Structure formats: C-alpha cells, structure tokens
CSV table of C-alpha atoms in Angstrom, one decimal:
chain,number,residue,atom,x,y,z
W,1,MET,CA,67.6,-182.7,183.9
W,2,ARG,CA,65.3,-179.5,184.3
W,3,THR,CA,62.0,-179.0,182.5
W,4,THR,CA,62.9,-177.3,178.9
W,5,GLY,CA,62.2,-173.5,178.9
W,6,THR,CA,63.3,-172.9,182.7
W,7,SER,CA,66.6,-171.7,182.1
W,8,PRO,CA,67.4,-167.9,182.6
W,9,LEU,CA,68.5,-167.9,179.0
W,10,VAL,CA,65.2,-168.9,177.8
W,11,GLN,CA,63.3,-166.7,180.1
W,12,GLN,CA,65.6,-163.7,179.2
W,13,ALA,CA,65.8,-164.4,175.5
W,14,HIS,CA,63.1,-161.9,174.3
W,15,SER,CA,64.7,-159.0,176.2
W,16,ILE,CA,68.0,-160.1,174.7
W,17,ALA,CA,66.6,-160.3,171.4
W,18,GLU,CA,65.0,-156.7,171.8
W,19,LEU,CA,68.3,-155.2,172.6
W,20,ALA,CA,70.2,-156.9,170.0
W,21,GLY,CA,67.7,-155.8,167.3
W,22,GLN,CA,68.2,-152.3,168.5
W,23,ARG,CA,72.0,-152.7,168.2
W,24,ALA,CA,72.3,-154.7,165.0
W,25,GLU,CA,73.1,-151.7,162.9
W,26,LYS,CA,75.5,-150.3,165.1
W,27,ALA,CA,77.1,-153.8,165.7
W,28,GLU,CA,77.3,-154.5,162.0
W,29,ALA,CA,79.2,-151.2,161.2
W,30,ALA,CA,81.7,-152.1,164.1
W,31,ARG,CA,81.9,-155.8,162.9
W,32,THR,CA,81.9,-156.7,166.4
W,33,PRO,CA,79.3,-157.9,169.1
W,34,ASP,CA,77.8,-155.0,170.8
W,35,PRO,CA,79.2,-155.1,174.2
W,36,ASP,CA,75.9,-154.6,176.1
W,37,VAL,CA,74.4,-157.3,174.2
W,38,VAL,CA,77.3,-159.6,175.0
W,39,ASP,CA,76.9,-158.5,178.7
W,40,ALA,CA,73.3,-159.4,178.6
W,41,LEU,CA,73.9,-163.0,177.1
W,42,VAL,CA,76.5,-163.7,179.8
W,43,ALA,CA,74.3,-162.4,182.5
W,44,ALA,CA,71.4,-164.7,181.4
W,45,GLY,CA,73.9,-167.8,181.2
W,46,ALA,CA,75.0,-168.4,177.5
W,47,ALA,CA,78.5,-168.9,178.8
W,48,ARG,CA,77.7,-171.2,181.6
W,49,HIS,CA,74.9,-173.2,180.0
W,50,PHE,CA,76.9,-176.3,179.3
W,51,VAL,CA,79.2,-176.0,182.4
W,52,PRO,CA,78.5,-178.9,184.6
W,53,ILE,CA,76.3,-178.5,187.7
W,54,SER,CA,79.0,-179.8,189.8
W,55,LEU,CA,81.1,-176.9,189.0
W,56,GLY,CA,78.5,-174.2,189.3
W,57,GLY,CA,77.3,-174.2,185.9
W,58,SER,CA,73.6,-174.6,184.5
W,59,GLY,CA,73.9,-178.2,183.0
W,60,GLY,CA,71.5,-176.9,180.2
W,61,THR,CA,69.9,-178.9,177.7
W,62,PHE,CA,70.2,-178.5,173.7
W,63,ALA,CA,66.4,-178.0,173.5
W,64,GLU,CA,66.6,-175.0,176.0
W,65,LEU,CA,69.6,-173.5,173.9
W,66,LYS,CA,67.4,-174.1,170.7
W,67,GLN,CA,64.5,-172.1,172.3
W,68,ALA,CA,66.7,-169.1,173.0
W,69,ALA,CA,68.7,-168.9,169.9
W,70,VAL,CA,65.6,-168.9,167.8
W,71,VAL,CA,63.9,-166.3,169.5
W,72,ILE,CA,67.2,-164.0,169.6
W,73,GLY,CA,67.9,-165.0,165.9
W,74,ALA,CA,64.5,-163.8,164.6
W,75,ARG,CA,65.9,-160.1,165.7
W,76,CYS,CA,69.5,-160.7,165.2
W,77,PRO,CA,71.1,-164.0,163.8
W,78,ALA,CA,74.6,-162.9,164.6
W,79,THR,CA,73.8,-162.5,168.2
W,80,ALA,CA,72.2,-165.9,168.2
W,81,TRP,CA,75.1,-167.4,166.4
W,82,CYS,CA,77.4,-165.9,169.2
W,83,ALA,CA,75.4,-167.5,171.8
W,84,VAL,CA,75.5,-170.9,170.5
W,85,VAL,CA,79.1,-170.8,169.9
W,86,ALA,CA,79.8,-169.7,173.4
W,87,ALA,CA,77.9,-172.7,174.6
W,88,LEU,CA,79.7,-174.9,172.1
W,89,MET,CA,83.1,-173.8,173.2
W,90,THR,CA,82.1,-174.4,176.8
W,91,ARG,CA,81.0,-177.8,176.2
W,92,THR,CA,84.0,-178.6,174.3
W,93,ALA,CA,86.2,-177.0,177.2
W,94,ASN,CA,84.5,-179.8,179.5
W,95,HIS,CA,87.2,-182.1,178.1
W,96,LEU,CA,90.1,-180.4,179.9
W,97,PRO,CA,91.6,-182.2,182.8
W,98,PRO,CA,90.0,-181.5,186.0
W,99,ALA,CA,92.7,-179.0,186.9
W,100,GLY,CA,92.1,-177.3,183.8
W,101,GLN,CA,88.6,-177.0,184.3
W,102,ARG,CA,89.0,-175.5,187.8
W,103,LYS,CA,91.7,-172.9,186.2
W,104,LEU,CA,89.4,-172.1,183.3
W,105,TRP,CA,86.4,-171.4,185.5
W,106,ALA,CA,88.3,-170.0,188.7
W,107,GLY,CA,86.8,-166.6,188.2
W,108,GLY,CA,83.4,-167.7,187.8
W,109,GLN,CA,81.1,-169.9,185.4
W,110,ASP,CA,80.3,-167.0,183.1
W,111,THR,CA,83.7,-167.1,181.2
W,112,LEU,CA,83.2,-166.7,177.8
W,113,ILE,CA,85.1,-168.7,175.3
W,114,ALA,CA,85.6,-168.2,171.6
W,115,GLY,CA,87.2,-170.6,169.4
W,116,GLY,CA,89.1,-171.7,166.4
W,117,VAL,CA,88.6,-175.7,165.9
W,118,MET,CA,90.2,-176.2,162.6
W,119,PRO,CA,94.1,-177.1,163.2
W,120,ARG,CA,95.5,-174.0,161.7
W,121,GLY,CA,98.3,-173.9,164.3
W,122,VAL,CA,101.1,-176.0,165.4
W,123,ALA,CA,102.3,-177.1,168.9
W,124,ALA,CA,105.8,-178.3,170.1
W,125,ALA,CA,106.1,-180.2,173.6
W,126,VAL,CA,108.0,-178.0,176.2
W,127,GLU,CA,108.7,-178.9,179.7
W,128,GLY,CA,105.2,-178.8,181.6
W,129,GLY,CA,103.2,-178.2,178.4
W,130,TRP,CA,103.2,-176.8,174.9
W,131,SER,CA,104.6,-173.8,172.9
W,132,LEU,CA,101.7,-173.0,170.5
W,133,SER,CA,102.0,-170.6,167.5
W,134,GLY,CA,99.3,-170.1,164.4
W,135,SER,CA,96.8,-168.1,163.0
W,136,TRP,CA,92.9,-169.0,163.1
W,137,PRO,CA,90.4,-167.2,161.1
W,138,ALA,CA,86.7,-166.7,161.6
W,139,VAL,CA,86.8,-166.8,165.4
W,140,SER,CA,83.5,-165.4,166.5
W,141,SER,CA,83.3,-163.0,169.3
W,142,SER,CA,87.1,-162.9,169.4
W,143,GLU,CA,87.4,-159.3,170.7
W,144,ARG,CA,84.7,-160.1,173.5
W,145,ALA,CA,86.3,-163.4,174.8
W,146,ASP,CA,87.9,-164.1,178.2
W,147,TRP,CA,89.5,-167.2,176.9
W,148,ILE,CA,90.2,-168.8,173.3
W,149,LEU,CA,90.0,-172.4,172.4
W,150,LEU,CA,92.4,-173.3,169.6
W,151,SER,CA,93.2,-176.3,167.6
W,152,ALA,CA,96.6,-177.2,166.5
W,153,THR,CA,98.8,-180.2,165.1
W,154,VAL,CA,101.4,-181.7,167.4
W,155,ARG,CA,104.1,-183.7,165.8
W,156,ALA,CA,104.2,-187.2,167.5
W,157,THR,CA,106.4,-190.1,167.3
W,158,ASP,CA,103.9,-192.2,165.5
W,159,GLY,CA,102.8,-189.2,163.4
W,160,PRO,CA,101.0,-185.9,163.7
W,161,GLU,CA,98.1,-185.4,166.1
W,162,GLN,CA,95.6,-182.8,166.8
W,163,ARG,CA,95.1,-181.2,170.1
W,164,ILE,CA,93.0,-178.5,171.6
W,165,PHE,CA,94.6,-175.7,173.7
W,166,LEU,CA,92.8,-173.1,175.9
W,167,VAL,CA,94.7,-169.7,176.0
W,168,PRO,CA,93.7,-166.4,177.8
W,169,ALA,CA,92.5,-164.0,175.5
W,170,THR,CA,95.2,-161.7,176.7
W,171,ASP,CA,97.8,-164.0,175.2
W,172,ALA,CA,96.4,-163.8,171.7
W,173,ARG,CA,96.2,-161.1,169.0
W,174,VAL,CA,93.0,-160.4,167.1
W,175,ASP,CA,93.5,-159.1,163.6
W,176,ARG,CA,90.3,-157.5,162.3
W,177,THR,CA,89.8,-159.5,159.0
W,178,TRP,CA,86.0,-160.3,159.3
W,179,ASP,CA,84.6,-158.6,156.1
W,180,ALA,CA,81.6,-161.0,155.1
W,181,VAL,CA,78.6,-159.6,153.6
W,182,GLY,CA,76.3,-161.4,156.4
W,183,MET,CA,76.8,-162.2,160.1
W,184,GLN,CA,78.9,-159.1,160.3
W,185,ALA,CA,78.0,-158.6,164.1
W,186,THR,CA,79.6,-161.6,165.0
W,187,GLY,CA,82.9,-160.2,165.0
W,188,SER,CA,84.6,-163.4,163.6
W,189,HIS,CA,87.9,-161.8,163.1
W,190,THR,CA,91.4,-163.9,162.9
W,191,VAL,CA,93.1,-164.9,166.1
W,192,ALA,CA,97.0,-165.4,166.3
W,193,VAL,CA,99.6,-166.6,168.8
W,194,GLU,CA,103.1,-166.7,168.7
W,195,GLN,CA,105.0,-169.2,171.0
W,196,VAL,CA,102.6,-169.1,173.7
W,197,PHE,CA,103.3,-171.5,176.7
W,198,VAL,CA,100.0,-173.6,177.4
W,199,PRO,CA,100.3,-175.8,180.4
W,200,ASP,CA,99.4,-179.6,180.0
W,201,THR,CA,96.4,-178.9,182.2
W,202,MET,CA,95.0,-176.6,179.6
W,203,ALA,CA,95.3,-179.1,176.7
W,204,PHE,CA,93.7,-182.3,175.4
W,205,PRO,CA,93.6,-184.5,172.5
W,206,ALA,CA,91.0,-183.6,169.7
W,207,SER,CA,90.0,-187.0,169.4
W,208,ALA,CA,88.1,-186.5,172.7
W,209,LEU,CA,85.5,-184.5,170.7
W,210,THR,CA,85.0,-186.8,167.7
W,211,GLU,CA,85.3,-190.2,169.2
W,212,LEU,CA,82.0,-191.9,168.6
W,213,GLU,CA,82.6,-195.3,170.3
W,214,THR,CA,83.4,-194.3,173.7
W,215,PRO,CA,83.3,-190.4,173.9
W,216,PRO,CA,83.9,-188.8,177.4
W,217,ALA,CA,80.9,-187.7,179.1
W,218,GLY,CA,79.4,-184.2,178.8
W,219,PRO,CA,78.1,-181.9,181.5
W,220,ASP,CA,75.2,-184.1,182.2
W,221,GLY,CA,77.3,-187.2,182.4
W,222,ARG,CA,76.1,-188.5,179.1
W,223,ALA,CA,78.5,-189.1,176.2
W,224,VAL,CA,77.5,-187.0,173.3
W,225,PRO,CA,80.3,-186.7,170.6
W,226,LEU,CA,80.9,-183.1,169.1
W,227,PRO,CA,79.8,-184.3,165.4
W,228,ALA,CA,76.3,-185.0,166.7
W,229,VAL,CA,75.7,-181.3,168.1
W,230,ASN,CA,77.9,-178.8,166.0
W,231,THR,CA,75.9,-178.9,162.9
W,232,PHE,CA,72.7,-178.6,165.0
W,233,LEU,CA,73.9,-175.5,166.8
W,234,PHE,CA,75.0,-173.9,163.5
W,235,ALA,CA,71.4,-174.3,162.2
W,236,LEU,CA,69.8,-172.4,165.0
W,237,PRO,CA,70.6,-169.1,164.2
W,238,MET,CA,69.4,-169.9,160.6
W,239,LEU,CA,65.9,-171.0,162.1
W,240,GLY,CA,65.7,-167.8,163.9
W,241,ALA,CA,66.5,-165.6,160.9
W,242,ALA,CA,63.9,-167.3,158.9
W,243,ARG,CA,61.2,-167.0,161.8
W,244,GLY,CA,62.2,-163.1,161.8
W,245,ALA,CA,62.1,-162.9,158.0
W,246,LEU,CA,58.4,-164.5,157.9
W,247,ARG,CA,57.4,-161.9,160.6
W,248,TYR,CA,58.7,-158.9,158.7
W,249,TRP,CA,57.6,-160.2,155.4
W,250,LYS,CA,54.0,-160.8,156.9
W,251,GLU,CA,54.1,-157.1,158.1
W,252,LEU,CA,55.2,-155.6,154.7
W,253,THR,CA,52.8,-157.7,152.7
W,254,GLY,CA,49.8,-157.7,155.0
W,255,ALA,CA,49.3,-153.8,154.4
W,256,ARG,CA,49.3,-154.3,150.6
W,257,LEU,CA,46.7,-156.9,150.9
W,258,GLN,CA,44.3,-155.0,153.0
W,259,GLY,CA,41.1,-154.2,150.8
W,260,ARG,CA,41.6,-156.6,148.0
W,261,PRO,CA,38.6,-157.9,146.5
W,262,GLY,CA,37.2,-161.3,147.7
W,263,ALA,CA,36.9,-162.7,144.1
W,264,TYR,CA,40.0,-164.6,142.5
W,265,ASP,CA,42.8,-162.4,142.6
W,266,PRO,CA,46.2,-163.2,141.0
W,267,VAL,CA,48.0,-161.0,143.3
W,268,LEU,CA,46.6,-162.5,146.2
W,269,ALA,CA,47.3,-166.2,144.8
W,270,HIS,CA,50.9,-165.2,144.4
W,271,TYR,CA,51.4,-163.9,147.9
W,272,ALA,CA,49.4,-167.1,149.3
W,273,ASP,CA,51.8,-169.4,147.5
W,274,VAL,CA,54.8,-167.5,148.8
W,275,PHE,CA,53.4,-167.4,152.4
W,276,ALA,CA,52.1,-170.9,152.5
W,277,ARG,CA,55.3,-172.4,150.9
W,278,SER,CA,57.8,-170.7,153.0
W,279,SER,CA,55.9,-171.0,156.4
W,280,SER,CA,55.7,-174.6,155.7
W,281,GLU,CA,59.3,-175.0,155.1
W,282,ILE,CA,60.3,-173.3,158.1
W,283,ASP,CA,58.0,-175.2,160.0
W,284,ALA,CA,59.4,-178.5,158.5
W,285,ALA,CA,62.9,-177.3,159.4
W,286,GLU,CA,62.1,-176.7,162.9
W,287,LEU,CA,60.4,-180.2,163.4
W,288,LEU,CA,63.7,-181.7,162.2
W,289,LEU,CA,65.8,-179.7,164.5
W,290,ASP,CA,63.4,-180.5,167.4
W,291,ARG,CA,63.7,-184.2,166.8
W,292,ILE,CA,67.7,-183.7,166.8
W,293,ALA,CA,67.5,-181.9,170.3
W,294,HIS,CA,65.4,-184.6,171.7
W,295,VAL,CA,67.8,-187.4,170.7
W,296,ILE,CA,70.9,-185.6,171.8
W,297,ASP,CA,69.1,-184.4,175.0
W,298,THR,CA,67.7,-187.8,176.1
W,299,ALA,CA,69.4,-190.9,174.2
W,300,SER,CA,71.4,-193.2,176.6
W,301,ALA,CA,74.0,-193.0,173.9
W,302,VAL,CA,74.3,-191.3,170.6
W,303,THR,CA,75.4,-193.7,167.9
W,304,ARG,CA,77.3,-193.3,164.6
W,305,ALA,CA,74.0,-193.7,162.9
W,306,ASP,CA,72.4,-190.9,164.8
W,307,VAL,CA,75.4,-188.6,163.9
W,308,ALA,CA,75.0,-189.4,160.3
W,309,ARG,CA,71.3,-188.6,160.6
W,310,ASN,CA,71.4,-185.6,162.6
W,311,GLN,CA,74.0,-184.0,160.0
W,312,ARG,CA,71.7,-185.0,157.1
W,313,ASP,CA,68.8,-183.4,158.6
W,314,CYS,CA,70.7,-180.1,159.7
W,315,ALA,CA,72.0,-179.9,156.2
W,316,PHE,CA,68.5,-180.4,154.7
W,317,ALA,CA,67.0,-178.0,157.3
W,318,ALA,CA,69.4,-175.2,156.2
W,319,GLU,CA,68.3,-175.8,152.7
W,320,LEU,CA,64.7,-175.3,153.5
W,321,LEU,CA,65.2,-172.3,155.5
W,322,LEU,CA,67.4,-170.9,152.8
W,323,ARG,CA,64.8,-171.5,150.1
W,324,ALA,CA,62.0,-170.0,152.3
W,325,VAL,CA,63.9,-166.7,153.1
W,326,ASP,CA,65.0,-166.5,149.3
W,327,ARG,CA,61.3,-166.7,148.3
W,328,LEU,CA,60.1,-164.2,150.8
W,329,MET,CA,62.8,-161.7,150.0
W,330,GLY,CA,61.9,-162.2,146.2
W,331,ALA,CA,58.3,-161.3,146.9
W,332,SER,CA,59.1,-158.4,149.3
W,333,GLY,CA,59.3,-155.4,146.8
W,334,THR,CA,61.6,-152.5,147.0
W,335,SER,CA,60.8,-152.2,150.7
W,336,GLY,CA,62.1,-155.5,151.9
W,337,HIS,CA,65.4,-154.6,149.7
W,338,SER,CA,65.9,-151.2,151.4
W,339,THR,CA,69.4,-150.9,153.2
W,340,GLY,CA,67.3,-149.9,156.4
W,341,SER,CA,65.3,-153.2,156.2
W,342,ALA,CA,65.6,-155.9,158.8
W,343,LEU,CA,64.5,-158.3,156.3
W,344,GLN,CA,67.5,-157.7,154.0
W,345,ARG,CA,69.9,-157.9,157.0
W,346,LEU,CA,68.3,-161.4,158.1
W,347,TRP,CA,68.6,-162.4,154.4
W,348,ARG,CA,72.2,-161.6,154.3
W,349,ASP,CA,72.8,-163.2,157.5
W,350,ILE,CA,71.2,-166.6,156.7
W,351,HIS,CA,73.0,-166.9,153.7
W,352,THR,CA,76.4,-166.2,155.4
W,353,ALA,CA,75.4,-168.9,158.0
W,354,GLY,CA,74.3,-171.4,155.6
W,355,SER,CA,77.7,-171.1,153.7
W,356,HIS,CA,79.3,-172.9,156.8
W,357,ALA,CA,81.0,-176.1,155.6
W,358,THR,CA,79.1,-178.3,158.1
W,359,LEU,CA,75.7,-177.4,156.6
W,360,GLN,CA,76.3,-178.5,153.1
W,361,PHE,CA,74.0,-181.3,152.0
W,362,GLY,CA,76.3,-182.8,149.6
W,363,PRO,CA,78.8,-184.2,152.4
W,364,ALA,CA,76.2,-184.7,155.0
W,365,ALA,CA,74.4,-186.9,152.4
W,366,ALA,CA,77.4,-189.0,151.5
W,367,GLN,CA,78.1,-189.8,154.9
W,368,TYR,CA,74.6,-190.6,155.7
W,369,THR,CA,74.7,-193.1,152.9
W,370,ARG,CA,78.1,-194.5,153.8
W,371,THR,CA,76.7,-195.2,157.4
W,372,GLU,CA,73.3,-196.7,156.2
W,373,LEU,CA,74.2,-198.4,153.2
W,374,MET,CA,77.8,-199.2,153.2
W,375,HIS,CA,78.2,-199.6,157.1
W,376,THR,CA,81.5,-197.7,156.9
W,377,ASN,CA,83.0,-194.7,158.8
C-alpha cells in the first residue's frame, strides 16, 4: 500500500479545486458537471482510484480519496461528490466476474462509471444474460459517464433477489430531472433503460456488496463490505464544504473586525463564539472521518461492529458539519447571502448532501444500538 498523499488525485486536487470553483456557477446553471472538470478528475485518476493494480489501476486508499475530496469540496462540493461516487462505483464494479472486469476496462482504467444502487429496475433471465428495464433517479454524473451501474430485482424460484448490472452509457437514456436546490452541478439526473441485454459477465448478485461475514476481496485483496464505506464517502464532500465555508466566512468577517477596540467588545465576543464553535465542530468531524479511513484502510477484516460504528460516526459527523455551516451562514450578514457568494452555494450544497438517506443519525443510531446492545443484525 502506498503512503497516503502520493496518488496523482491528491497531488492534483488543488488545481482541480481551482478549476471547479471557477466553473461552479456555469455548472450549476447547466445542472451537469463541467466537462473540463470531469476530464481533469479522470486525468488525475478519480475513475481508476479503486481499480486493482493487477488490472492497471491505482489501488488507492480511502485516506487518499478523503484528502483529495476535502480539498476539492472546499471549492465545489458537487465536484467532490462526483469524484467519490466515481471511485465508489469503480470499487463496486470490482465484484464483476473476471471476464466482465476485462470488458469494462478494455479501453483503459480511466472508465467513468455512474450508478443507481437502489433496486428501481427489473431483470428477466434470457439466454446468455439478462433483459434489464427500469428508471433510476439521482444518478450523479449520468451525462458524463462511460458505463452505468444499475441495481434491479430478479424473480428467482426461491423468491426475488437483487442483482447489479453494468451497461454502456450508450444503452441508457438520461432524463434531465435533477432540480435540487443544492449539489446542482452533480447532474444527478434519471437514467432509464428498456429491455437492454446485459451479458452474464456484466452482472453479479447484490449480496456481494453487503455480505459482512465473508465479503469478496476489494482491489487491495482485503474484504471491505460496501456498508462500511459508502456513508464515509458521502460525508467527505460535506467536510470539504464546511472547510470551504469556514475559509470564506473568515474572509468576510476578518475585514469587519479590523480596528475593533481591545476592551470587551460584544460584537467580537459574538463572532468569537461562532468561529470557535464552528471550527471545533469541523475539526471533530474530521477526526471521526480520519478514524474511519484508518480502519477501512488497515484492518485485516471489517466487522459488523466496525460497520455500525462507522455509520454512526458518519451520521454524527454530518450533523456536526451542518450545524457548523448553519452557524457560519447565520453570522455572515447580507454578504454571505448574496446569490453570487460562494458561502451560500456551499451552504446549499452541504444541506443537499446531508439529506442523503445514509447520513441520517436516527437509523444509524438504531443499528449501532442493535449491534452493540442487542447483538442482532
């Protein structure tokens, strides 16, 4: 395993962040990722980050992805979201049969994969594979992807089961439905397919992603189930957004405080409370996420207890980050609320990201309690 920070994605994160920040307003208006930004992400290795080294990929770590996503997210959380989703979809595609992996990466390891992992489609067995139909909302980067990973329900003799399918983007239709108030530049539109043939080699059981006892090995040969990592990845753009919001708030507020008297000053006391509390919450959230990255990068096996704790900590970190940015926004004055302000864009983005189902504290707390106190699944 490489030393954290040596990947091209980490090394180029600042230049990608700069470009993404410059193009953010345009990308929001278009409601799709800027093509030059996507090209920069792919060139830096976002798509190949979790492709196994044996197949020519980076075999990257979660800590490295976290470093890059936070830097990028501080300028454009939507771009950071697209980066982590691309990496997650690549890691998910590692569960394809060997022949499917070879086909997927036949044109190179920088294949960009988008995905709809909720089972919104149906598939029927046909000779040599499957006939897949369905409609999947909120597929990030759907207009920029080369392949799309889709989850569907299959009717089996012993009851319905869920399977994962990889289809070329050219076999899918993208309906431009993404109208969220935040994360507009993710282009998370609806993907639809109608009776598309998917060979057996381009499909696998969804249980391969969630099995906690004997999960298939990931790109580095270690068994890390999807539930241990997906919530972590979704929290990273939020951490980036919070870091960016704190920086912009400091710029706005610092100018106001210049020349304030040295004696007790209620205005300074107010801003001091906002700054200290919010920066502390952001630091605390990052420490939680760093712990998770260390566990999933280094543990010989990720246990059910690890998964429950990871999900709890990610949901709690999301709450900390939302609270911190809300406080900053509330103390930003009219300048922060300007339609042209980067602070209000980051505020919108972090709230949309934080609304993701996997980042809600209630379900995570219940699962953690069941695991730790009741010893149930």
